[in-house]
mmCIF file of C-alpha atoms in Angstrom:
data_model
loop_
_atom_site.group_PDB
_atom_site.id
_atom_site.type_symbol
_atom_site.label_atom_id
_atom_site.label_comp_id
_atom_site.label_asym_id
_atom_site.label_seq_id
_atom_site.Cartn_x
_atom_site.Cartn_y
_atom_site.Cartn_z
ATOM 1 C CA MET Z 150 37.675 75.339 61.138
ATOM 2 C CA GLU Z 151 38.878 78.423 62.979
ATOM 3 C CA LEU Z 152 42.080 78.657 64.984
ATOM 4 C CA THR Z 153 42.462 81.760 67.129
ATOM 5 C CA LEU Z 154 45.802 82.869 68.532
ATOM 6 C CA GLU Z 155 45.162 85.171 71.470
ATOM 7 C CA ARG Z 156 48.263 87.197 72.351
ATOM 8 C CA VAL Z 157 48.241 87.852 76.093
ATOM 9 C CA ILE Z 158 51.703 88.730 77.476
ATOM 10 C CA PHE Z 159 54.120 91.036 75.665
ATOM 11 C CA ASN Z 160 57.683 90.520 76.906
ATOM 12 C CA PRO Z 161 60.784 92.401 75.672
ATOM 13 C CA THR Z 162 61.782 89.537 73.318
ATOM 14 C CA SER Z 163 58.724 87.272 73.195
ATOM 15 C CA THR Z 164 54.942 87.143 73.099
ATOM 16 C CA GLU Z 165 52.933 84.595 75.066
ATOM 17 C CA GLY Z 166 49.410 83.519 74.264
ATOM 18 C CA ASN Z 167 46.775 80.861 73.900
ATOM 19 C CA LEU Z 168 45.614 78.908 70.872
ATOM 20 C CA PHE Z 169 41.925 78.077 70.517
ATOM 21 C CA VAL Z 170 40.335 75.611 68.084
ATOM 22 C CA ASN Z 171 36.750 76.572 67.219
ATOM 23 C CA GLY Z 172 36.592 78.663 70.408
ATOM 24 C CA LYS Z 173 37.906 75.957 72.737
ATOM 25 C CA TRP Z 174 41.296 76.371 74.478
ATOM 26 C CA PHE Z 175 43.871 74.096 72.869
ATOM 27 C CA CYS Z 176 47.346 75.047 74.146
ATOM 28 C CA HIS Z 177 49.835 77.722 75.197
ATOM 29 C CA THR Z 178 51.896 79.601 72.618
ATOM 30 C CA ILE Z 179 55.062 81.634 72.506
ATOM 31 C CA GLU Z 180 56.296 83.707 69.571
ATOM 32 C CA ASP Z 181 58.864 86.319 68.788
ATOM 33 C CA LYS Z 182 58.261 89.919 69.827
ATOM 34 C CA VAL Z 183 55.267 91.786 68.367
ATOM 35 C CA ARG Z 184 56.682 94.877 66.651
ATOM 36 C CA ALA Z 185 53.441 96.469 65.385
ATOM 37 C CA LYS Z 186 49.895 96.771 66.676
ATOM 38 C CA ALA Z 187 46.996 95.379 64.680
ATOM 39 C CA GLY Z 188 46.583 97.182 61.353
ATOM 40 C CA LEU Z 189 49.950 98.946 61.572
ATOM 41 C CA TRP Z 190 52.254 96.368 59.953
ATOM 42 C CA LYS Z 191 55.138 97.840 57.988
ATOM 43 C CA ARG Z 192 58.019 95.915 56.466
ATOM 44 C CA ILE Z 193 60.520 98.226 58.195
ATOM 45 C CA LEU Z 194 59.407 96.861 61.587
ATOM 46 C CA LYS Z 195 60.391 93.283 60.704
ATOM 47 C CA VAL Z 196 63.604 91.898 62.154
ATOM 48 C CA TYR Z 197 64.425 88.510 60.642
ATOM 49 C CA ALA Z 198 63.821 85.634 63.094
ATOM 50 C CA GLU Z 199 62.882 88.099 65.860
ATOM 51 C CA THR Z 200 59.419 89.289 64.830
ATOM 52 C CA ALA Z 201 55.990 87.744 65.393
ATOM 53 C CA ILE Z 202 53.787 87.513 62.318
ATOM 54 C CA PRO Z 203 51.343 90.409 61.849
ATOM 55 C CA TYR Z 204 47.835 90.383 63.259
ATOM 56 C CA GLY Z 205 45.296 89.097 60.770
ATOM 57 C CA LYS Z 206 43.596 86.057 59.318
ATOM 58 C CA TYR Z 207 45.623 83.442 57.443
ATOM 59 C CA PRO Z 208 44.978 80.107 55.751
ATOM 60 C CA VAL Z 209 46.429 77.098 57.557
ATOM 61 C CA MET Z 210 47.260 73.702 56.043
ATOM 62 C CA VAL Z 211 49.287 70.653 56.911
ATOM 63 C CA THR Z 212 52.013 70.305 54.276
ATOM 64 C CA TRP Z 213 55.493 68.840 53.983
ATOM 65 C CA SER Z 214 58.171 70.859 55.786
ATOM 66 C CA ASN Z 215 61.624 70.542 54.214
ATOM 67 C CA ARG Z 216 63.207 71.978 57.365
ATOM 68 C CA PHE Z 217 61.523 69.534 59.762
ATOM 69 C CA LYS Z 218 61.362 66.627 57.258
ATOM 70 C CA ARG Z 219 57.739 65.822 58.125
ATOM 71 C CA GLN Z 220 54.150 66.891 57.614
ATOM 72 C CA LEU Z 221 53.574 70.000 59.718
ATOM 73 C CA THR Z 222 50.978 72.720 60.198
ATOM 74 C CA GLY Z 223 51.862 75.773 58.113
ATOM 75 C CA VAL Z 224 50.571 79.352 58.132
ATOM 76 C CA PHE Z 225 50.363 80.832 54.634
ATOM 77 C CA ASN Z 226 50.067 84.207 52.869
ATOM 78 C CA VAL Z 227 51.763 86.068 55.730
ATOM 79 C CA PRO Z 228 53.112 89.419 54.462
ATOM 80 C CA ASP Z 229 56.941 89.517 54.437
ATOM 81 C CA PHE Z 230 57.235 86.000 55.928
ATOM 82 C CA GLU Z 231 57.902 82.575 54.394
ATOM 83 C CA GLY Z 232 57.937 79.081 55.835
ATOM 84 C CA ILE Z 233 55.862 79.850 58.929
ATOM 85 C CA ARG Z 234 55.090 76.687 60.878
ATOM 86 C CA ILE Z 235 53.404 75.824 64.152
ATOM 87 C CA HIS Z 236 55.746 73.529 66.057
ATOM 88 C CA ASN Z 237 57.107 72.608 69.478
ATOM 89 C CA GLY Z 238 59.969 74.298 71.305
ATOM 90 C CA THR Z 239 60.634 76.155 74.527
ATOM 91 C CA SER Z 240 60.835 79.866 73.730
ATOM 92 C CA GLU Z 241 61.029 82.483 71.010
ATOM 93 C CA LYS Z 242 64.574 81.202 70.452
ATOM 94 C CA SER Z 243 62.984 78.033 69.030
ATOM 95 C CA SER Z 244 61.285 80.207 66.422
ATOM 96 C CA ALA Z 245 62.198 82.137 63.300
ATOM 97 C CA GLY Z 246 58.807 83.822 63.150
ATOM 98 C CA CYS Z 247 56.984 80.546 63.829
ATOM 99 C CA ILE Z 248 54.402 79.857 66.512
ATOM 100 C CA ILE Z 249 55.648 77.564 69.287
ATOM 101 C CA VAL Z 250 53.010 75.418 71.012
ATOM 102 C CA SER Z 251 52.846 73.313 74.169
ATOM 103 C CA TYR Z 252 50.253 72.069 76.610
ATOM 104 C CA LYS Z 253 52.411 73.270 79.531
ATOM 105 C CA ASN Z 254 54.121 76.480 80.600
ATOM 106 C CA ASP Z 255 57.575 76.095 82.139
ATOM 107 C CA ASP Z 256 58.134 78.322 85.154
ATOM 108 C CA GLY Z 257 61.617 76.921 85.711
ATOM 109 C CA PRO Z 258 63.777 77.144 88.841
ATOM 110 C CA ASP Z 259 65.846 79.909 87.244
ATOM 111 C CA GLY Z 260 62.802 82.206 87.373
ATOM 112 C CA ASN Z 261 62.467 82.374 83.591
ATOM 113 C CA LYS Z 262 58.722 82.343 83.027
ATOM 114 C CA ASN Z 263 58.904 83.224 79.326
ATOM 115 C CA ARG Z 264 59.020 79.682 78.024
ATOM 116 C CA LEU Z 265 57.087 76.479 77.437
ATOM 117 C CA VAL Z 266 57.765 72.815 78.102
ATOM 118 C CA ASN Z 267 59.199 71.302 74.909
ATOM 119 C CA ASP Z 268 56.531 68.663 74.391
ATOM 120 C CA PRO Z 269 55.672 67.655 70.819
ATOM 121 C CA ALA Z 270 52.191 66.422 71.840
ATOM 122 C CA ALA Z 271 50.481 69.778 71.199
ATOM 123 C CA MET Z 272 52.202 70.103 67.808
ATOM 124 C CA ASN Z 273 51.260 66.554 66.813
ATOM 125 C CA ASP Z 274 47.666 66.877 68.040
ATOM 126 C CA LEU Z 275 47.206 70.192 66.218
ATOM 127 C CA CYS Z 276 48.687 68.730 63.046
ATOM 128 C CA LYS Z 277 46.218 65.825 63.143
ATOM 129 C CA THR Z 278 43.281 68.130 63.926
ATOM 130 C CA VAL Z 279 44.104 70.441 61.008
ATOM 131 C CA GLN Z 280 44.854 67.563 58.648
ATOM 132 C CA ASP Z 281 41.500 65.925 59.408
ATOM 133 C CA ALA Z 282 39.635 69.234 58.991
ATOM 134 C CA GLN Z 283 41.312 70.371 55.768
ATOM 135 C CA VAL Z 284 39.837 67.394 53.913
ATOM 136 C CA LYS Z 285 36.345 68.883 54.253
ATOM 137 C CA GLU Z 286 36.791 72.603 54.983
ATOM 138 C CA LYS Z 287 39.208 75.511 54.934
ATOM 139 C CA VAL Z 288 41.185 76.103 58.094
ATOM 140 C CA TRP Z 289 41.969 79.657 59.197
ATOM 141 C CA LEU Z 290 44.152 81.227 61.875
ATOM 142 C CA THR Z 291 43.125 84.595 63.274
ATOM 143 C CA ILE Z 292 45.638 86.448 65.447
ATOM 144 C CA ILE Z 293 44.235 88.843 68.035
ATOM 145 C CA ASP Z 294 45.056 90.467 71.370
ATOM 146 C CA ARG Z 295 43.488 89.178 74.578
ATOM 147 C CA ILE Z 296 39.793 88.328 74.278
ATOM 148 C CA LYS Z 297 37.817 90.697 76.472
#
């Protein structure tokens, strides 16, 4: 199974995008700021809990998360990162390098468009989808810029 994270909007402190499962739109995403273009990752560019994971292709599995105390989708073998999960939240502030997912954007009354509705449905649905798939095949996440 192939997950694709398409990074679309690059804000000063966050990165917004879309997550696709086998080419079909699944949900919105928000991450920390991208600090290096594809192929240019250097450890010096990483700021703890304020940096999106590098572009690339990574194995994904549902495993136990000690932090969240539940089974959760994890992204593995990410250079200079540990404990990367895909979970719910509202903004890059909900993340320490993780990918935040939701079915809905939140363009709140305060004008802050750089956030999502904190709805665990997307996280739970993705977790089940990956868990079902990993029994019979490898699951991968590829991170790219906007599909043209």
